[in-house]
Amino acid sequence: MIDQSQVLITLPDGVFMEGHFKTKHSLKIESSINGTLLSKQKVILESNSVFNGDLICSELVLSGKFSGNIFCTGKVQVKQGCQISGRVYTYRFENDEMTNLDCIISVPDTNTINRIKEIIDGIDVDQKLSSDPNLPSLIKIYEDNLAAKEKVKLPELVKEQAKPIPVPNGIPTGATNGVHTNGVSK
C-alpha cells in the first residue's frame, strides 16, 4: 500500500485551473489557480505559480504569487521573491529576506489548531469541496479565534516624553542634532 503522505502531485507550468479542489496528497504547483484548494498534506507553490483564492493545508512552502486566504495547521514558509496579499492563519510562520508581504498573519492557539486538524483528518476527499460542510466550519473556527483575540485590547505602552536635544541658538544642524555627519554619535 502507498503511504499517501509520500505522494506528490505536480501541476506543471502552462496549466490554468479554476474551481474547488480537494486532495489527500501533497501538491507542487508550478501553474495558475483561481479558487479553493484543500490538501491534507503539504503544498508547494513554486516561483512561477500564481494562486488567487483560499488555500487550506497542513504545511505550505511559498515562492510564487499568492492573493487570498491561507489556512495552515502547520508551518508556512515564505521564500525569497514570494508575494502574498491577504490573510495568513497558521500555527508557525517563517519568511526569508526579500519577500513582498501585504498580509495579516494570525497565529491561532493550540486548541484551535487541534480542532481544525481533527476536521481535516475526517474530510472525505471523494465529496465535492464546494458542498462539503467542513469547509465553512474550518474557516469559521479560524476567524472566530482571530475575532476573540482582536476583542482583547492590549494596554497602550506608556511612552516616556522625548527630551529635546540641546542645540546652540535653538537651530538643529547636521553637526548638532546628536549625530556627526560621519554617522558617529556625539
Coordinates of C-alpha atoms in Angstrom, one line a residue:
M1 CA 0.0 0.0 0.0
I2 CA 1.2 3.5 -0.9
D3 CA 1.8 6.0 2.0
Q4 CA -0.4 8.9 1.0
S5 CA 1.8 11.4 2.7
Q6 CA 4.6 10.4 0.3
V7 CA 2.6 11.0 -2.9
L8 CA 3.4 14.4 -4.6
I9 CA 1.2 15.6 -7.4
T10 CA 2.8 18.2 -9.7
L11 CA 0.7 20.7 -11.6
P12 CA 3.2 21.9 -14.3
D13 CA 3.7 25.3 -15.8
G14 CA 1.2 26.1 -18.5
V15 CA -1.8 24.8 -16.6
F16 CA -4.7 27.1 -15.5
M17 CA -7.1 25.7 -13.0
E18 CA -10.3 27.3 -11.7
G19 CA -12.7 26.0 -9.1
H20 CA -12.7 24.0 -5.9
F21 CA -10.1 21.2 -5.3
K22 CA -9.6 18.7 -2.6
T23 CA -6.9 16.1 -2.2
K24 CA -5.3 13.8 0.4
H25 CA -1.9 14.2 -1.4
S26 CA 0.9 16.8 -1.4
L27 CA 0.9 19.2 -4.3
K28 CA 3.7 21.0 -6.1
I29 CA 2.1 23.9 -8.1
E30 CA 4.0 25.5 -11.0
S31 CA 0.9 26.9 -12.6
S32 CA -2.0 29.3 -12.0
I33 CA -5.0 28.5 -9.8
N34 CA -8.1 30.6 -9.1
G35 CA -10.4 29.1 -6.5
T36 CA -10.2 27.0 -3.3
L37 CA -7.7 24.2 -2.6
L38 CA -7.7 21.9 0.3
S39 CA -4.8 19.5 0.8
K40 CA -4.5 17.2 3.8
Q41 CA -0.7 17.3 3.2
K42 CA 2.0 19.8 2.1
V43 CA 1.5 22.4 -0.7
I44 CA 4.5 23.9 -2.6
L45 CA 3.8 27.0 -4.7
E46 CA 6.8 27.4 -7.0
S47 CA 8.2 30.8 -8.1
N48 CA 6.3 30.7 -11.4
S49 CA 2.9 29.9 -9.7
V50 CA 0.0 32.3 -9.2
F51 CA -2.7 31.5 -6.7
N52 CA -5.9 33.5 -6.2
G53 CA -8.3 32.2 -3.6
D54 CA -8.3 30.2 -0.4
L55 CA -5.7 27.6 0.4
I56 CA -6.1 25.0 3.3
C57 CA -3.2 22.7 4.0
S58 CA -1.0 21.1 6.7
E59 CA 2.2 22.8 5.5
L60 CA 3.0 25.4 2.9
V61 CA 6.1 26.5 1.1
L62 CA 5.6 29.7 -0.9
S63 CA 7.8 31.0 -3.7
G64 CA 5.3 32.4 -6.1
K65 CA 2.5 34.9 -6.0
F66 CA -0.5 34.4 -3.7
S67 CA -3.6 36.5 -3.2
G68 CA -6.3 35.4 -0.8
N69 CA -6.5 33.5 2.5
I70 CA -4.1 30.8 3.8
F71 CA -5.4 28.4 6.5
C72 CA -2.5 26.2 7.6
T73 CA -2.3 23.8 10.5
G74 CA 1.5 23.6 10.4
K75 CA 4.2 25.9 9.1
V76 CA 4.0 28.5 6.3
Q77 CA 7.5 29.0 4.9
V78 CA 7.8 32.1 2.6
K79 CA 10.8 32.0 0.2
Q80 CA 12.7 34.9 -1.3
G81 CA 10.8 36.6 -4.1
C82 CA 7.4 35.5 -2.9
Q83 CA 4.5 37.9 -2.9
I84 CA 1.5 37.5 -0.5
S85 CA -1.6 39.7 -0.4
G86 CA -4.4 38.7 2.1
R87 CA -4.7 36.9 5.4
V88 CA -2.5 34.1 6.7
Y89 CA -3.8 31.9 9.5
T90 CA -1.0 29.5 10.6
Y91 CA 0.5 27.7 13.5
R92 CA 4.0 28.8 12.5
F93 CA 5.3 31.4 10.1
E94 CA 8.8 31.7 8.7
N95 CA 10.0 34.1 5.9
D96 CA 13.2 34.7 4.1
E97 CA 14.6 38.1 3.3
M98 CA 13.4 39.9 0.1
T99 CA 9.7 38.8 0.3
N100 CA 6.8 41.1 -0.5
L101 CA 4.2 40.7 2.2
D102 CA 1.0 42.7 2.2
C103 CA -0.9 40.4 4.6
I104 CA -2.2 40.0 8.1
I105 CA -0.7 37.0 9.9
S106 CA -2.7 35.3 12.7
V107 CA -1.4 32.5 14.9
P108 CA -4.3 30.6 16.4
D109 CA -4.0 28.9 19.7
T110 CA -3.1 25.2 20.0
N111 CA -6.7 24.1 20.9
T112 CA -8.0 25.8 17.7
I113 CA -5.3 24.1 15.6
N114 CA -6.1 20.7 17.1
R115 CA -9.8 21.2 16.4
I116 CA -9.0 22.1 12.8
K117 CA -6.7 19.1 12.4
E118 CA -9.5 16.8 13.5
I119 CA -11.9 18.2 11.0
I120 CA -9.3 18.0 8.2
D121 CA -8.4 14.4 9.1
G122 CA -12.1 13.5 8.9
I123 CA -12.7 15.1 5.5
D124 CA -13.9 12.8 2.7
V125 CA -11.8 13.7 -0.3
D126 CA -14.3 12.0 -2.6
Q127 CA -17.0 14.5 -1.7
K128 CA -17.2 17.8 -3.7
L129 CA -15.4 20.6 -1.8
S130 CA -18.0 23.2 -2.8
S131 CA -20.7 21.2 -1.0
D132 CA -18.6 19.9 1.9
P133 CA -19.9 21.4 5.2
N134 CA -16.4 21.1 6.7
L135 CA -15.0 23.9 4.6
P136 CA -17.1 26.7 6.0
S137 CA -16.7 25.3 9.6
L138 CA -12.9 25.2 9.2
I139 CA -12.8 28.9 8.1
K140 CA -15.2 29.9 10.8
I141 CA -13.0 28.3 13.5
Y142 CA -10.0 30.3 12.3
E143 CA -12.0 33.5 12.0
D144 CA -13.6 33.1 15.4
N145 CA -10.2 32.5 17.0
L146 CA -9.0 35.7 15.4
A147 CA -12.1 37.7 16.4
A148 CA -11.6 36.5 20.0
K149 CA -8.0 37.7 20.0
E150 CA -9.0 41.1 18.5
K151 CA -11.6 41.7 21.2
V152 CA -8.8 41.6 23.8
K153 CA -7.3 45.1 23.9
L154 CA -3.7 45.4 24.9
P155 CA -2.9 48.3 27.1
E156 CA -1.2 51.1 25.3
L157 CA 2.5 51.4 26.0
V158 CA 3.3 54.4 28.1
K159 CA 6.0 56.3 26.3
E160 CA 8.4 58.5 28.1
Q161 CA 8.4 62.0 26.7
A162 CA 11.3 62.5 24.4
K163 CA 13.8 65.0 25.7
P164 CA 14.8 67.6 23.1
I165 CA 18.5 67.6 22.1
P166 CA 20.1 70.8 23.3
V167 CA 21.3 72.8 20.3
P168 CA 23.1 76.2 20.2
N169 CA 20.9 79.1 19.2
G170 CA 17.9 76.6 19.1
I171 CA 18.7 75.6 15.5
P172 CA 19.5 72.0 14.8
T173 CA 22.2 71.3 12.2
G174 CA 23.8 68.2 10.9
A175 CA 26.6 68.6 13.4
T176 CA 24.4 69.5 16.4
N177 CA 21.4 67.1 16.2
G178 CA 23.2 64.4 18.1
V179 CA 24.9 62.7 15.1
H180 CA 28.1 63.8 13.4
T181 CA 28.0 63.9 9.7
N182 CA 30.1 60.8 9.6
G183 CA 27.4 58.9 11.5
V184 CA 29.1 58.6 14.8
S185 CA 27.0 59.7 17.8
K186 CA 28.2 62.6 19.9

